[in-house]
PDB file of C-alpha atoms in Angstrom:
ATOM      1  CA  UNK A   3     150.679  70.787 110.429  1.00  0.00           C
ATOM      2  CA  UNK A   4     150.496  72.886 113.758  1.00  0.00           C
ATOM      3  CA  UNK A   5     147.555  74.037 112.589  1.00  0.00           C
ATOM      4  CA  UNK A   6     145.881  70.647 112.422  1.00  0.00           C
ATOM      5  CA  UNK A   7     147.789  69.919 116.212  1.00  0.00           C
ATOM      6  CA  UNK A   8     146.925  72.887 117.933  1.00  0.00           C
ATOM      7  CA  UNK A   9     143.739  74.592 116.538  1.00  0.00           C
ATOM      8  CA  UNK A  10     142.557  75.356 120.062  1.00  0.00           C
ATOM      9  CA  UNK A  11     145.469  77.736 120.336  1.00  0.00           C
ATOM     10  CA  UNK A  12     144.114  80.127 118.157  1.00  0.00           C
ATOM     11  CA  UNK A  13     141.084  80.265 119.816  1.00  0.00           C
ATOM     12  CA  UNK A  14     140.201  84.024 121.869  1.00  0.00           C
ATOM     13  CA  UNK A  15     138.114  81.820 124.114  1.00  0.00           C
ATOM     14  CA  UNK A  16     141.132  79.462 125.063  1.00  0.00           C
ATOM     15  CA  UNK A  17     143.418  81.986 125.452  1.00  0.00           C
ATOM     16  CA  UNK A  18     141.264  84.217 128.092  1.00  0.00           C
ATOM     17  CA  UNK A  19     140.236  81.026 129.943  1.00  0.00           C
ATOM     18  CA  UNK A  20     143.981  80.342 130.247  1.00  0.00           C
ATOM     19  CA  UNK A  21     144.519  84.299 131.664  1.00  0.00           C
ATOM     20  CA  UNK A  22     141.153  83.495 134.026  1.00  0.00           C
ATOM     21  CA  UNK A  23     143.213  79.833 135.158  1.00  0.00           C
ATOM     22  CA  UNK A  24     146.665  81.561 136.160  1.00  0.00           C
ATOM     23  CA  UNK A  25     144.770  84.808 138.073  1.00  0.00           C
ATOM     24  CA  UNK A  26     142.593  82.083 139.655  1.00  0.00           C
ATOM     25  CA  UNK A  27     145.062  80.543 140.921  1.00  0.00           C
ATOM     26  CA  UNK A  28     147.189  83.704 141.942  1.00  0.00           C
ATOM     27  CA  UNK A  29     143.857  84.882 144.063  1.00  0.00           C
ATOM     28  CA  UNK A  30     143.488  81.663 145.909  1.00  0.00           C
ATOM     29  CA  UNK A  31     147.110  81.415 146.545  1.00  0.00           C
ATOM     30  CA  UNK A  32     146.595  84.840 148.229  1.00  0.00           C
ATOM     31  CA  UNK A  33     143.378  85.500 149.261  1.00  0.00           C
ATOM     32  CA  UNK A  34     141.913  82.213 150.722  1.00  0.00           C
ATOM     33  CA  UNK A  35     143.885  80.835 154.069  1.00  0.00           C
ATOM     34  CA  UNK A  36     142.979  78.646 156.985  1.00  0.00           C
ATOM     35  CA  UNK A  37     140.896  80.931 158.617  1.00  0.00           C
ATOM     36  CA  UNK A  38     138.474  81.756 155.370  1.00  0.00           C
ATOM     37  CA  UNK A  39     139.122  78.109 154.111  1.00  0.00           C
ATOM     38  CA  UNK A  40     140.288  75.630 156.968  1.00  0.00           C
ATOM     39  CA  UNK A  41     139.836  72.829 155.132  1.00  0.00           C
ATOM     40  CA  UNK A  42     140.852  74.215 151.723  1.00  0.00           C
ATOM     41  CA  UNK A  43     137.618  72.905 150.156  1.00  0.00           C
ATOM     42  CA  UNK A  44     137.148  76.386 148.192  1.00  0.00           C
ATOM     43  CA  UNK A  45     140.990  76.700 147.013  1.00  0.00           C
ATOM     44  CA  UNK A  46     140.575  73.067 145.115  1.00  0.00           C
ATOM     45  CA  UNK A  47     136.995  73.872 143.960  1.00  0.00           C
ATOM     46  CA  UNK A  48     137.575  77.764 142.608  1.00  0.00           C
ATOM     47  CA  UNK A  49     141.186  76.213 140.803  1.00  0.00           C
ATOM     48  CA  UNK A  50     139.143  72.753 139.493  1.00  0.00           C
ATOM     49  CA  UNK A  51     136.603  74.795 137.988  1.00  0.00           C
ATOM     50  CA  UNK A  52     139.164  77.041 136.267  1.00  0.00           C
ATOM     51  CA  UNK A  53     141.389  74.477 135.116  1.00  0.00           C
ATOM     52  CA  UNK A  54     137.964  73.008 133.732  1.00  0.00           C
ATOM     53  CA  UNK A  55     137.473  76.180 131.285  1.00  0.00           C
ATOM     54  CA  UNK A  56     140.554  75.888 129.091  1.00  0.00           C
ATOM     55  CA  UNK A  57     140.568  72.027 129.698  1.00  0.00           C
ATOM     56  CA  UNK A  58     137.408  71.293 127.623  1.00  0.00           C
ATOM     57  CA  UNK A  59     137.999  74.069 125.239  1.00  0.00           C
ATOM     58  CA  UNK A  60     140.950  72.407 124.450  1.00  0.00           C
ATOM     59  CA  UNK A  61     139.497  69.077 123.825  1.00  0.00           C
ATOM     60  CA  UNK A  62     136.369  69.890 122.407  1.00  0.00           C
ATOM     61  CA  UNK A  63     138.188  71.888 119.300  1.00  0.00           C
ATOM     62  CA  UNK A  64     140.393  68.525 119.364  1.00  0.00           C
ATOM     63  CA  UNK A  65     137.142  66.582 118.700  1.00  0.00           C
ATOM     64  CA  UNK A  66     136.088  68.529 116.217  1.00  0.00           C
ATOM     65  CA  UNK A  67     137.125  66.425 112.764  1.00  0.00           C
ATOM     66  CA  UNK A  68     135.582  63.226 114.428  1.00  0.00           C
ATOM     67  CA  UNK A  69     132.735  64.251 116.659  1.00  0.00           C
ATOM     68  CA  UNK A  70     130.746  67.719 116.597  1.00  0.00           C
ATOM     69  CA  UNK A  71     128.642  67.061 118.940  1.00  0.00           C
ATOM     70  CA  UNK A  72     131.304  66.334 121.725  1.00  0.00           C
ATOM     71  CA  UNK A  73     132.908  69.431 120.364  1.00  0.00           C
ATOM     72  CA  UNK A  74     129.835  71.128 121.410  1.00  0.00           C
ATOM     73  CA  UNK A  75     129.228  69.136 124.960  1.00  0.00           C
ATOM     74  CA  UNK A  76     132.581  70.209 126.021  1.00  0.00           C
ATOM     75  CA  UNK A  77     132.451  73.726 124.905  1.00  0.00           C
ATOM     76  CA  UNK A  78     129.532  73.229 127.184  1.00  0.00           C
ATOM     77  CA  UNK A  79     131.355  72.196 129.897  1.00  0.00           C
ATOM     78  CA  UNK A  80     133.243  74.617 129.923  1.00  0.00           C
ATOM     79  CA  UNK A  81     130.950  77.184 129.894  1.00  0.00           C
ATOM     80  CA  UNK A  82     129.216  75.740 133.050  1.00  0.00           C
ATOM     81  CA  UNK A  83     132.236  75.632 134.843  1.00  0.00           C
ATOM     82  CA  UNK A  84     132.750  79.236 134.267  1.00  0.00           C
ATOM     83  CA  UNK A  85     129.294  80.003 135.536  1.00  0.00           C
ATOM     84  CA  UNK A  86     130.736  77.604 138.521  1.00  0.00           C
ATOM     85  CA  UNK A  87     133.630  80.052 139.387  1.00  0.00           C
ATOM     86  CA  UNK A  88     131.963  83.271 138.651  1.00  0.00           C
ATOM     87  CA  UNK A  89     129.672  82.207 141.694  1.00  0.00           C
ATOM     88  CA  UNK A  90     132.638  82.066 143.962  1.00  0.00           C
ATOM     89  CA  UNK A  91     134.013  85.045 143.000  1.00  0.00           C
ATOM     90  CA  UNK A  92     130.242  87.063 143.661  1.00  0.00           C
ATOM     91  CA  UNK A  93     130.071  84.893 147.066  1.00  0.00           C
ATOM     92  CA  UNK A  94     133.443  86.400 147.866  1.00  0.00           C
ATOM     93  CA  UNK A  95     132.221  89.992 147.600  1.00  0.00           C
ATOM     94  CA  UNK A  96     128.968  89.166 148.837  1.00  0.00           C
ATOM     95  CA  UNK A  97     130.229  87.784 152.361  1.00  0.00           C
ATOM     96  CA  UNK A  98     132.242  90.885 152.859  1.00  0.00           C
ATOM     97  CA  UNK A  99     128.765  92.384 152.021  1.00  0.00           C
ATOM     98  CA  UNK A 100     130.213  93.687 148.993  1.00  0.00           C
ATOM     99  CA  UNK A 101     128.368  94.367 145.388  1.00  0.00           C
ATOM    100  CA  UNK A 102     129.812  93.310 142.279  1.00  0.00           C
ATOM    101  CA  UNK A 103     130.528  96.383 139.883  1.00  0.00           C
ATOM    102  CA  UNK A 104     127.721  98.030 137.861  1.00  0.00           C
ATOM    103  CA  UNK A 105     127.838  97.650 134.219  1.00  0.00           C
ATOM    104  CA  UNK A 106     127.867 101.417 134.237  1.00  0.00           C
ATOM    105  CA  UNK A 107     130.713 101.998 136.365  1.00  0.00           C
ATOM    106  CA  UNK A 108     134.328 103.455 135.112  1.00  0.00           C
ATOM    107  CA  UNK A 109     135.871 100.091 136.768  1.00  0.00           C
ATOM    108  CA  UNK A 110     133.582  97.941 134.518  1.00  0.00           C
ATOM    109  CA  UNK A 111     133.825  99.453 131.612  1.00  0.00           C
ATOM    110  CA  UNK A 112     137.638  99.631 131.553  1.00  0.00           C
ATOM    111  CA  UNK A 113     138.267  96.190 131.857  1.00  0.00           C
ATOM    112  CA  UNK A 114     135.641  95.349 129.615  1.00  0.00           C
ATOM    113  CA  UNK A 115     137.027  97.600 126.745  1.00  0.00           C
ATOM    114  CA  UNK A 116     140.458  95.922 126.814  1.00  0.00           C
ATOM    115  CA  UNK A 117     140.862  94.237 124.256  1.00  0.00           C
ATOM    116  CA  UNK A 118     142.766  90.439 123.458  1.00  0.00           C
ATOM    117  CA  UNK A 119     145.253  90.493 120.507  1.00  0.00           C
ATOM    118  CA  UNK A 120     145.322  88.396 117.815  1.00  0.00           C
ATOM    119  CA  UNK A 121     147.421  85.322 117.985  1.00  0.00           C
ATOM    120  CA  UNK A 122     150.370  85.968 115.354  1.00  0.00           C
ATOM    121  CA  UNK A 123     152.246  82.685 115.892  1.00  0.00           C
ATOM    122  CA  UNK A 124     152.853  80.418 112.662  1.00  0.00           C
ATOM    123  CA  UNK A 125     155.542  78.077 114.129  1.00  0.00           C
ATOM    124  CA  UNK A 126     156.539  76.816 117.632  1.00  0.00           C
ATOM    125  CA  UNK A 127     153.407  77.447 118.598  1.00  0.00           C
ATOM    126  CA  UNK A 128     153.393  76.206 121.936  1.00  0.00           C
ATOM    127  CA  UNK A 129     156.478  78.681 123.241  1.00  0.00           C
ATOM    128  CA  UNK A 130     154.905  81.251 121.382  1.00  0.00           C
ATOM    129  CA  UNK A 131     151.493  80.935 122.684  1.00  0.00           C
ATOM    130  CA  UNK A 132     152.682  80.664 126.036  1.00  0.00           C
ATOM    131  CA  UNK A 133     153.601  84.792 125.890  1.00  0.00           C
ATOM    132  CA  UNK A 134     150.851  85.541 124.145  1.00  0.00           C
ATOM    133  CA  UNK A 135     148.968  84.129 126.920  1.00  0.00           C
ATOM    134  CA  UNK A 136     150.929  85.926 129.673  1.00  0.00           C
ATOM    135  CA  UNK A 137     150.554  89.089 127.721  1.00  0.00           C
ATOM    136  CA  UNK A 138     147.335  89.106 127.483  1.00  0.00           C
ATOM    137  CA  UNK A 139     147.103  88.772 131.511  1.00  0.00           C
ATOM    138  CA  UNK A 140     149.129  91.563 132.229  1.00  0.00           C
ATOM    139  CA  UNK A 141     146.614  93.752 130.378  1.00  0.00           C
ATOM    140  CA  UNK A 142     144.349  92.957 133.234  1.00  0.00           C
ATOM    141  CA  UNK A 143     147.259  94.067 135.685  1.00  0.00           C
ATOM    142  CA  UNK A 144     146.206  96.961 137.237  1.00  0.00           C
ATOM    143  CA  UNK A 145     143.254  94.757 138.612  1.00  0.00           C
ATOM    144  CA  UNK A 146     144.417  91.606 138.831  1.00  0.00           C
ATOM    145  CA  UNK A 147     147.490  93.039 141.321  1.00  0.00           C
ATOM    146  CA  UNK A 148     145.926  95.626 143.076  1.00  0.00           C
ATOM    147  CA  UNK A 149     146.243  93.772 146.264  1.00  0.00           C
ATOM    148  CA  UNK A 150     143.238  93.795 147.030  1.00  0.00           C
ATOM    149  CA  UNK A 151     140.828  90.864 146.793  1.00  0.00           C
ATOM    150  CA  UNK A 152     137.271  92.620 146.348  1.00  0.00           C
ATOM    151  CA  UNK A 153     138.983  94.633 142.990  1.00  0.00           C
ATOM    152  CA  UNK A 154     140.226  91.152 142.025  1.00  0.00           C
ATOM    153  CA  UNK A 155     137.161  89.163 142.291  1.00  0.00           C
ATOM    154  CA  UNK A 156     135.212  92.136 140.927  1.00  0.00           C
ATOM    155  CA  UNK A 157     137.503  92.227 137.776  1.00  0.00           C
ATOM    156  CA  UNK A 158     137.702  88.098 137.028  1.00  0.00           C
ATOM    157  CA  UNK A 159     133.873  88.335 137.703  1.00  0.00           C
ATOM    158  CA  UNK A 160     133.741  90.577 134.787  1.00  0.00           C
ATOM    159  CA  UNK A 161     135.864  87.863 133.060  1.00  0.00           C
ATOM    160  CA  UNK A 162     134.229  84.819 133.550  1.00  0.00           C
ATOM    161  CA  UNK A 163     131.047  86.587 131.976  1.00  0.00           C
ATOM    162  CA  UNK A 164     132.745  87.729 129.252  1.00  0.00           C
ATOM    163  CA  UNK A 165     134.253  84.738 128.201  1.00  0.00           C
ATOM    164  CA  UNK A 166     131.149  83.079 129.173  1.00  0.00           C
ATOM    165  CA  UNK A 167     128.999  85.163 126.409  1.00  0.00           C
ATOM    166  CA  UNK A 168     131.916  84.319 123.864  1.00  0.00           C
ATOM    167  CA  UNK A 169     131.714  80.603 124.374  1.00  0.00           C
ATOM    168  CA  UNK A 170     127.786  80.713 123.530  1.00  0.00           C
ATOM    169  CA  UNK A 171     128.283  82.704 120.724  1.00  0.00           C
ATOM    170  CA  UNK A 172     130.961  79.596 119.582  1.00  0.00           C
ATOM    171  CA  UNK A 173     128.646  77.062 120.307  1.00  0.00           C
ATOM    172  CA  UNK A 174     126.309  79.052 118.335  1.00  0.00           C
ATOM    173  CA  UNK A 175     128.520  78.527 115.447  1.00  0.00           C
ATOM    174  CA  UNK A 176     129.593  75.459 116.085  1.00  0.00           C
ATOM    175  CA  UNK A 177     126.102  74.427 116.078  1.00  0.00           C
ATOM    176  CA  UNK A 178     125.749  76.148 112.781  1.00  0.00           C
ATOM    177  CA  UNK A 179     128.529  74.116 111.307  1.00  0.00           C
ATOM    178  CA  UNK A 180     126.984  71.285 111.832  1.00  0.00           C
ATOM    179  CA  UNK A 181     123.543  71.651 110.843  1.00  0.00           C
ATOM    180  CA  UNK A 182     125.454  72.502 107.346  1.00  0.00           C
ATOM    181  CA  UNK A 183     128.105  69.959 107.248  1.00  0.00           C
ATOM    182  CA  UNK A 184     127.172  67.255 109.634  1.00  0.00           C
ATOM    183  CA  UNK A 185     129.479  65.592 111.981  1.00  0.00           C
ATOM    184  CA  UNK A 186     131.991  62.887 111.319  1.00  0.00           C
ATOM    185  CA  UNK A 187     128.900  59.869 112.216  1.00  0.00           C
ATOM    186  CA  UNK A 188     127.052  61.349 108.880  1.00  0.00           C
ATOM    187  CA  UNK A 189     129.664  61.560 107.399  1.00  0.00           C
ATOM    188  CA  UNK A 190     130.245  58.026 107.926  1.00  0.00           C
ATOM    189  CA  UNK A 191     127.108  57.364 107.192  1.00  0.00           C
ATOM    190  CA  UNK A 192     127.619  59.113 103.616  1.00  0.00           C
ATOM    191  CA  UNK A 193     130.867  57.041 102.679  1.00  0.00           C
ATOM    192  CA  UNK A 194     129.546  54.009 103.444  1.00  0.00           C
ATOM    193  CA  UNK A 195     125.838  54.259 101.511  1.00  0.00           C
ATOM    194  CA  UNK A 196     128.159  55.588  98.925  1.00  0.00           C
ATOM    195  CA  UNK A 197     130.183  52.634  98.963  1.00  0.00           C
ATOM    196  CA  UNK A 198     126.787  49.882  99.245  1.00  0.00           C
ATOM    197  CA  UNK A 199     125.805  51.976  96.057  1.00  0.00           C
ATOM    198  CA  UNK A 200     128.856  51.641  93.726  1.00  0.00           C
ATOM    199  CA  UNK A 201     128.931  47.950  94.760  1.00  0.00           C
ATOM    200  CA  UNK A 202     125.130  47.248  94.262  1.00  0.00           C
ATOM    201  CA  UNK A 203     125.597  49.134  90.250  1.00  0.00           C
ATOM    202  CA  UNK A 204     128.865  46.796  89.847  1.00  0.00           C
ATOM    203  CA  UNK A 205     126.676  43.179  91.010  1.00  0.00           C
ATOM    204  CA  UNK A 206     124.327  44.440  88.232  1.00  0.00           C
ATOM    205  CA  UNK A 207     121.588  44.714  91.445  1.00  0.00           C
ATOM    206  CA  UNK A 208     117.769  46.195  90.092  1.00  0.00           C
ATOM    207  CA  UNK A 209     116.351  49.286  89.828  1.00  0.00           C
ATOM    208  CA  UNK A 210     113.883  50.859  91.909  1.00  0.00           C
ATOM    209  CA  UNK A 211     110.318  50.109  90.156  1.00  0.00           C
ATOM    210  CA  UNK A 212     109.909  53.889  91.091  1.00  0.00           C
ATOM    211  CA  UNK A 213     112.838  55.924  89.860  1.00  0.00           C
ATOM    212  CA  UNK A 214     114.714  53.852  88.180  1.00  0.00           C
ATOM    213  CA  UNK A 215     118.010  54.496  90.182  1.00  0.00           C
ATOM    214  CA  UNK A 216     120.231  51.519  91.372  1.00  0.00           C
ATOM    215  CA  UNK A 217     118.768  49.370  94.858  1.00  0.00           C
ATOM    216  CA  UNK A 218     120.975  48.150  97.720  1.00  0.00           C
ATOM    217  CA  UNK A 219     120.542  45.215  99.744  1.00  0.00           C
ATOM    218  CA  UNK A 220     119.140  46.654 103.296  1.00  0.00           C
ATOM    219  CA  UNK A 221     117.798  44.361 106.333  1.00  0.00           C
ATOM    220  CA  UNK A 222     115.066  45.105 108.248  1.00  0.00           C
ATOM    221  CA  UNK A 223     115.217  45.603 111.868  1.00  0.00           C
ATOM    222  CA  UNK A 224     112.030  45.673 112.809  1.00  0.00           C
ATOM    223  CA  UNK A 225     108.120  43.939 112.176  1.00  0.00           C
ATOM    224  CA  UNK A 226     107.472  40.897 110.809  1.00  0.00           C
ATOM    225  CA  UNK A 227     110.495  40.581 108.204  1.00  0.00           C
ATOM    226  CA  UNK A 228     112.973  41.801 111.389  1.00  0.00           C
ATOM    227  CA  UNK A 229     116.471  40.350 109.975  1.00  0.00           C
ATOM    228  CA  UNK A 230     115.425  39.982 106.150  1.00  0.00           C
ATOM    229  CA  UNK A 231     117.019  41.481 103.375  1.00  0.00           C
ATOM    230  CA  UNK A 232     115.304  42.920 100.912  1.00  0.00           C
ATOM    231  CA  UNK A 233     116.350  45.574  97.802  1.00  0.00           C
ATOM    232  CA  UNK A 234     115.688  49.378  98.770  1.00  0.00           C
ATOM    233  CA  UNK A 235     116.572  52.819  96.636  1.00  0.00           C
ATOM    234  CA  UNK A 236     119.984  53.551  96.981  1.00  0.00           C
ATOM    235  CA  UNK A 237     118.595  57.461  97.638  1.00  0.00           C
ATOM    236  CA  UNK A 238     116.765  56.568 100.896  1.00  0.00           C
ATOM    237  CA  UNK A 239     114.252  58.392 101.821  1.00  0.00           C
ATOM    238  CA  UNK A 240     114.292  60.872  98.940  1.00  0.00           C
ATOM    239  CA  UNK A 241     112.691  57.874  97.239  1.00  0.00           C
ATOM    240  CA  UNK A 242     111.233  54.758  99.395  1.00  0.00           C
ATOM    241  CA  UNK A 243     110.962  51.915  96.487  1.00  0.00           C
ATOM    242  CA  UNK A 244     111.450  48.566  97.872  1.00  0.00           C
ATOM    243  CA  UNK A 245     111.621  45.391  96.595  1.00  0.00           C
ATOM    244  CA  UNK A 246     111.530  41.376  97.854  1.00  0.00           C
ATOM    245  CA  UNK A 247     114.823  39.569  97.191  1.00  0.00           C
ATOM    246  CA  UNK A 248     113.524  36.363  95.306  1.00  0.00           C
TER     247      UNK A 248
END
């Protein structure tokens, strides 16, 4: 039953978008003042855009027994607002006339090999989540509290990436999923052609003059006969028999 409540919070992608939220906002709270940010126009953008990530993961996985496709629009979303904040953080180093780290250097490739855990919680998932979340971030300590800002931006820039390669890799999947199994309007769809079938074979309607199957009333919606009725296969369009209702 948590399960079904709370899917998201198995997800790797929500739980690093939740470490990238909190060290967000721990580096504006710090780093940006009146003299960088008079009018604190950057503090509410950088934290929006964060609390954007983990926001639409959320809601998108939430979506994902009725609507697919706004599973994969938010996903989306969140993805963009990553690409959002990563901006900020390469403007930071940038105005300081700073470079961002080289794939190839030591810094970059120890934050990139750390590693998230595996969410182990089967109950209380919530409270349990919650340190799994926070223990993840202090992985990232070393970096994340160096004191100083261009080591901080440097390693949430490495971050944002990451988690913004993972989050096309779960749209990619996502996208998968429904290609195979459809989304809840198709399936819909299904139930209810199923249902205009079994009632059709109980009226004793015809059969299709082509197949043989069972017909269902359909009306047209367009041409001439726009808002007739008239018999079609059942099987639609493995099969397009018609037939006037006399």
């Amino acid at each position: 039953m948590e399960i079904n409540r709370f899917g998201f919070y198995w997800l790797d992608t929500w739980v690093l978008a939740n470490v990238i939220q909190l060290a967000t906002q721990d580096f504006c709270l710090h780093y940006l003042n009146r003299a960088n940010d008079p009018c604190g126009r950057q503090f509410d953008q950088m934290t929006q855009a964060a609390r954007s990530a983990p926001a639409n993961i959320s809601e998108g996985n939430s979506r994902h027994s009725t609507s697919r496709e706004t599973e994969m629009k938010l996903t989306d979303v969140a993805r963009a607002s990553l690409a959002e904040l990563a901006n900020y953080y390469l403007n930071w180093l940038l105005r300081q006339e700073r470079i961002p780290w080289s794939i190839h250097s030591s810094e970059y490739q120890a934050v990139s090999q750390i590693h998230l855990d595996r969410p182990t919680y089967s109950d209380d998932v919530q409270h349990k989540s919650s340190i799994h979340i926070l223990v993840q971030k202090h992985k990232f300590d070393q970096w994340l509290n160096s004191g100083d800002s261009f080591i901080t931006a440097n390693c949430l820039l490495v971050l944002c990436n990451r988690l913004i390669l993972m989050l096309g890799r779960q749209i990619e999947r996502q996208l998968e999923s429904f290609k195979a199994e459809g989304g809840f309007t198709e399936g819909l769809t299904a139930e209810r052609l199923a249902y205009r079938t079994q009632q059709s074979i109980q009226s004793d309607s015809p059969t299709c003059p082509r197949c043989g199957k069972p017909m269902i009333k359909r009306m047209a919606k367009k041409g001439i006969n726009s808002g007739k009725e008239f018999w079609s296969y059942s099987g639609y369009p493995e099969c397009n028999g018609t037939m006037n209702i006399t």
